[in-house]
Every structure is written in structure tokens, then in C-alpha cells.
Coordinates of C-alpha atoms in Angstrom, one line a residue:
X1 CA 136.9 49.4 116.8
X2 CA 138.3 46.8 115.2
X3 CA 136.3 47.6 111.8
X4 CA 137.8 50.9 112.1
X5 CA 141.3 49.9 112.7
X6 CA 141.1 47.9 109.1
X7 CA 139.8 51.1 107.2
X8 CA 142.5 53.0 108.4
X9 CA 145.4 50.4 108.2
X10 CA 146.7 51.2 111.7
X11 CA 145.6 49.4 114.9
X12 CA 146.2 51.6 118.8
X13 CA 148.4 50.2 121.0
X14 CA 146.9 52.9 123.5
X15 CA 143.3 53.4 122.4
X16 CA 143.5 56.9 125.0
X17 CA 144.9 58.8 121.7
X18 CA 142.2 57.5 119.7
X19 CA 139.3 58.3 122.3
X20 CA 141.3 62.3 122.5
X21 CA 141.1 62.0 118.4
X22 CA 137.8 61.3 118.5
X23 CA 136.1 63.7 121.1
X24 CA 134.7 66.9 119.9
X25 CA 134.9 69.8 122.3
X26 CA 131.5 70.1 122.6
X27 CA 131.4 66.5 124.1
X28 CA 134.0 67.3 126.3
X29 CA 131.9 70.4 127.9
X30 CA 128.6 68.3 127.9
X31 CA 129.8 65.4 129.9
X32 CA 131.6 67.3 132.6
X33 CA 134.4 65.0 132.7
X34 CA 138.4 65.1 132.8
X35 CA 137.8 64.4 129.0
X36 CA 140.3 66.3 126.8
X37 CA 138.8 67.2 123.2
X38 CA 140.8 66.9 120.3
X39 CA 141.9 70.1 119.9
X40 CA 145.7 69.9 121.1
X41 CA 145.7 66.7 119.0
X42 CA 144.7 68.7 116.0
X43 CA 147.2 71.5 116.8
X44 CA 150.1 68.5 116.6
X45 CA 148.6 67.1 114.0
X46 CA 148.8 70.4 111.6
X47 CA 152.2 69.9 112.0
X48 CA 152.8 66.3 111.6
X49 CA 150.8 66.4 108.3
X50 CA 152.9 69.7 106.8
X51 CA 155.7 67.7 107.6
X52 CA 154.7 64.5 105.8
X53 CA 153.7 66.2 103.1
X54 CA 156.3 68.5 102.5
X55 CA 158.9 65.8 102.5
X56 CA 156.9 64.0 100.3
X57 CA 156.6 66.3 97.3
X58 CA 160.3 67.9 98.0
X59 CA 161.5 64.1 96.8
X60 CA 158.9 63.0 94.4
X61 CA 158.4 66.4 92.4
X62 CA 162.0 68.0 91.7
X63 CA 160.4 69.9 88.7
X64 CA 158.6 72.4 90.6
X65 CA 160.0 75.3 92.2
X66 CA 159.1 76.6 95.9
X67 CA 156.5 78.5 95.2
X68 CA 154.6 75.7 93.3
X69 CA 155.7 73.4 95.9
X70 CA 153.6 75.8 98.4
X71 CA 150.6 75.8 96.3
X72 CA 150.6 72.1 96.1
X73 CA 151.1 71.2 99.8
X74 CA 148.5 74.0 100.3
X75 CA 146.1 72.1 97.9
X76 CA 146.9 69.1 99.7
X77 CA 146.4 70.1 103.4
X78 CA 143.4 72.4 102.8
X79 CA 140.2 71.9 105.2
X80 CA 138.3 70.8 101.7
X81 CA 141.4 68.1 101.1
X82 CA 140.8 67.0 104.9
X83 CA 137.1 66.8 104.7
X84 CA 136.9 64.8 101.7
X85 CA 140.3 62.3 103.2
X86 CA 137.8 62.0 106.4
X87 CA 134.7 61.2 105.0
X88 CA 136.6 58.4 102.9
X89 CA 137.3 56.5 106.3
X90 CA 133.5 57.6 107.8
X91 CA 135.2 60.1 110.1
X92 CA 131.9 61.8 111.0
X93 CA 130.3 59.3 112.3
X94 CA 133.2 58.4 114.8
X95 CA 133.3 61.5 116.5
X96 CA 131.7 62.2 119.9
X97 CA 129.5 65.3 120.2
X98 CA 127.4 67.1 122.8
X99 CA 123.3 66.0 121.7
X100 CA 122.9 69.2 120.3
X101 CA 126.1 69.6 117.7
X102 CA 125.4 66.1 116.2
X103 CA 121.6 67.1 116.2
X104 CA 122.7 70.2 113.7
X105 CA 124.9 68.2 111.8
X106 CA 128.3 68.5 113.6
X107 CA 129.6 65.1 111.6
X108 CA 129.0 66.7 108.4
X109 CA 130.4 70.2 108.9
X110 CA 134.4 70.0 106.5
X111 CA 135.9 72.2 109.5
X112 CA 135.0 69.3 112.1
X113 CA 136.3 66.9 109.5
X114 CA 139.5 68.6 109.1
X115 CA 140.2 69.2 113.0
X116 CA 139.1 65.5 113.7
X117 CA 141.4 64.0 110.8
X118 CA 144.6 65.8 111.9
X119 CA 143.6 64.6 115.4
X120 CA 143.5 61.5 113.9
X121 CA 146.8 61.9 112.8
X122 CA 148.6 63.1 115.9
X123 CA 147.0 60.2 117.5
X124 CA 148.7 57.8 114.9
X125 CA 152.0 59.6 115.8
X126 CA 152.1 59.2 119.5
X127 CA 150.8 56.0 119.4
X128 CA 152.8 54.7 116.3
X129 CA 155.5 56.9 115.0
X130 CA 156.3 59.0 112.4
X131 CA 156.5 55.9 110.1
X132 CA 153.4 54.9 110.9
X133 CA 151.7 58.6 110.7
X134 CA 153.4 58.8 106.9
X135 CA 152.2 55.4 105.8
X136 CA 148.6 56.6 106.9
X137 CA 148.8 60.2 105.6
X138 CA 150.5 59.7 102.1
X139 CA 147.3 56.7 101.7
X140 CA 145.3 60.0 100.5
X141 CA 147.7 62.3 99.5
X142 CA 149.7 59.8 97.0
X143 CA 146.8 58.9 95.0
X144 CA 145.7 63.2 94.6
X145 CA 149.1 63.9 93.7
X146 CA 149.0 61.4 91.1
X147 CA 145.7 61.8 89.9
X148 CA 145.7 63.8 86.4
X149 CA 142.5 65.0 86.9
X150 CA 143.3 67.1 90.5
X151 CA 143.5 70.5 89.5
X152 CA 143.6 71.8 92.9
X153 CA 147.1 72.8 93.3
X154 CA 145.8 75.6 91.0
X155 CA 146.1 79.3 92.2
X156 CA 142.3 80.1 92.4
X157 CA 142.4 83.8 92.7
X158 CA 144.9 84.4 89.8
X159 CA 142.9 82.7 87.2
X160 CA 139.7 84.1 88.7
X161 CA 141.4 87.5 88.1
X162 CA 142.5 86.8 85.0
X163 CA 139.5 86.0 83.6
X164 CA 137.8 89.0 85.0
X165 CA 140.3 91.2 83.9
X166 CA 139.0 91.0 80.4
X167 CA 136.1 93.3 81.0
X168 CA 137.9 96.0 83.1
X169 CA 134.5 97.5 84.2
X170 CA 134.3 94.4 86.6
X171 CA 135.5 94.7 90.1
X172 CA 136.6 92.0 92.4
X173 CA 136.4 92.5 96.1
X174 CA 137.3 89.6 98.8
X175 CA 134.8 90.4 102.3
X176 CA 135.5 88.7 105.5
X177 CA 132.6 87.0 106.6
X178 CA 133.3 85.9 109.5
X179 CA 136.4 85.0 111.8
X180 CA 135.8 81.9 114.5
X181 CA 137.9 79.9 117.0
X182 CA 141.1 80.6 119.0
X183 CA 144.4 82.1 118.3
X184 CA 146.0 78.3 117.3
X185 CA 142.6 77.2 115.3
X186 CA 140.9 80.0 113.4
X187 CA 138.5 79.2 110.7
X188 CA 137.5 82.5 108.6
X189 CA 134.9 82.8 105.6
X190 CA 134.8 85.1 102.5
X191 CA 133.1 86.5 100.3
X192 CA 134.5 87.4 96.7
X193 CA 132.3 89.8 95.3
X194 CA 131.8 90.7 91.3
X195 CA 130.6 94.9 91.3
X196 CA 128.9 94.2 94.9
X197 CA 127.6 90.6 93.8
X198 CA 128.5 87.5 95.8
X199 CA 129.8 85.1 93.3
X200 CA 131.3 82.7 95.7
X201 CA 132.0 82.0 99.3
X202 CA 134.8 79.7 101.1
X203 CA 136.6 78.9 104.2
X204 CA 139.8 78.1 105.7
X205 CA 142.1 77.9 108.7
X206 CA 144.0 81.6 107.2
X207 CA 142.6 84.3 105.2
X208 CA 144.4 83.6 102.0
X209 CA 143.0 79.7 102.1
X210 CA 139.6 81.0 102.5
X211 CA 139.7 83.3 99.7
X212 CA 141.2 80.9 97.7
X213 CA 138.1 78.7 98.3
X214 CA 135.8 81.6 97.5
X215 CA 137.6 82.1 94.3
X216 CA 137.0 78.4 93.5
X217 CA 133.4 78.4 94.4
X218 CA 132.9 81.2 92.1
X219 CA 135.1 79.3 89.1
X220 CA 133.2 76.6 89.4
X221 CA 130.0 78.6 89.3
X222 CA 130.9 80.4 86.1
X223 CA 131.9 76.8 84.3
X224 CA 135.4 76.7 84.9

């Protein structure tokens, strides 16, 4: 673990949180041991990382007002976000799954990702501290906030609209696809359809995440 402990700056005093981090549910059920999965890790972790961030940006961007604040720490805390900070450190290939998750592709899927990284994070916490939970989260989100070229603090759905909004024959419709997980960790998918056309599909751990994914998806389709 030690080549693990340099890419994530942060070496366990009790290597029990990282082992919880790092142990998909699925893992859990197939061994048929006391093993706890992740998942009340992740649950900690959601919080620990709002709280991080939140702080963050309150201090270092007095310009914007609440509800941009929201948008950003939205942007910032997204499953995509946590996907992306997770491959960075090789997250995926960490994590312990049952043979027949990591045979489909468990390591790969961003939902996985984003559990296992705020897992990750709780782990930190317990083990380390607050201080030592910041130091490791604001290593990604720093660099985002002050890259010129991350647009994602932009309000999907609102430019989508607008830009459909200029033929008004076109209708938008947002269609739940599908609703997964339990009460503390749902992940949902939708749809946004153009006149009964799917133009772009997304998920998220709410509704108005995931259809701010879609919304992306389908920006990014039409070359914006």
C-alpha cells in the first residue's frame, strides 16, 4: 500500500478504514465475512466533502452570491467530479469486488468511483482529521476551481432551454429512467428528450443532478 499512500499524500495509522473504503458491497456479500462495505463510509463521506468544500469557496470566492455558490459546490461534488478525482489516484483498481462485478466492469462504472472516493474520504477523516481530510480533498477541487477552462459550475438545463427556446415548436421533456439504491444512496438516470427524441442521458445521486447531466450530454452533443 505504500505506492498508494504516496499518490494520495496521506498514509493510515489504522489501515481497517482503508480496507472499509475499499470494499465494494458486492465483495462484502461474496465472501461471507464480518466485512463491512463501504457504504456508511460513503454516507460520512458526502458529508465531510460538502463540508470541505463549502468552506472552501464561502472564503476564497466572496463575489458570488448563494445561489452561484450552490451551483459551484454542486459542480464540484457531482458523481462525474468524483469519478474523474478517482480515476486520477487509480481508484478502480483498488477496490474489492465480488468475481462477477469486476468481470462487468465494476472499477469503471463513475457511480462506484464516486461511492468509493467519498469512502475514501471518510476513511481519511477518522483515521486523520478533518485537516488531514481537507488537505486531501481541496488537492482536486483547488486546481478545478482555478482552472479557466472548467465550465462546469454552469447551470446545464437553463442554457439548454435557452437555446431551445428559439424555435418554440421544440419541446423539452426530462424522463426518469431509472431510480436505484437505498433511501441514503440513490442513483437515478434521465432522459431529456427534444419532441420525443433522446438527445442526452445522465445520472446523479438526486433528480436535479441527473438532469443536469442529461442536459450536458445533450449540449455537448449539439456542439456547445
Amino acid at each position: 500500500m505504500k505506492d498508494f499512500y504516496q499518490i494520495i499524500g496521506y498514509e493510515f495509522k489504522d489501515t481497517s478504514y482503508l480496507t472499509e473504503a475499499l470494499t465494494h458491497s458486492s465483495y462484502a456479500n461474496e465472501m461471507h465475512k464480518k466485512l463491512r462495505c463501504n457504504e456508511r463510509l460513503e454516507f460520512l463521506g458526502d458529508a465531510v466533502l460538502s463540508i470541505i468544500v463549502s468552506n472552501y469557496i464561502f472564503l476564497n470566492c466572496p463575489q458570488l452570491p448563494e445561489g452561484e455558490l450552490s451551483k459551484l459546490r454542486a459542480s464540484l461534488v457531482c458523481e462525474k467530479s468524483l469519478a474523474v478525482y478517482a480515476k486520477k489516484i487509480g481508484l478502480g483498481e483498488r477496490i474489492m469486488f465480488s468475481k462477477g462485478e469486476k468481470r462487468m466492469g465494476g472499477g469503471e462504472r463513475p457511480s462506484i468511483l464516486a461511492d468509493a472516493f467519498e469512502a475514501l474520504i471518510a476513511a481519511i477523516f477518522l483515521d486523520g482529521g478533518i485537516e488531514e481530510a481537507r488537505k486531501f480533498v481541496l488537492g482536486f477541487v483547488v486546481p478545478d476551481i482555478q482552472n479557466p477552462k472548467n465550465h462546469r459550475a454552469k447551470d446545464y438545463k437553463t442554457t439548454l432551454q435557452e437555446i431551445i427556446q428559439k424555435n418554440p415548436e421544440e419541446h423539452l421533456e426530462y424522463v426518469l429512467v431509472s431510480e436505484t439504491g437505498p433511501d441514503h444512496n440513490k442513483h437515478f438516470v434521465f432522459e431529456v428528450h427534444l419532441n420525443s427524441n433522446v438527445i442526452g442521458k445522465g445520472g446523479g445521486k438526486s433528480k436535479k443532478e441527473a438532469e443536469q447531466q442529461a442536459a450536458r450530454e445533450a449540449l455537448e452533443l449539439m456542439g456547445y
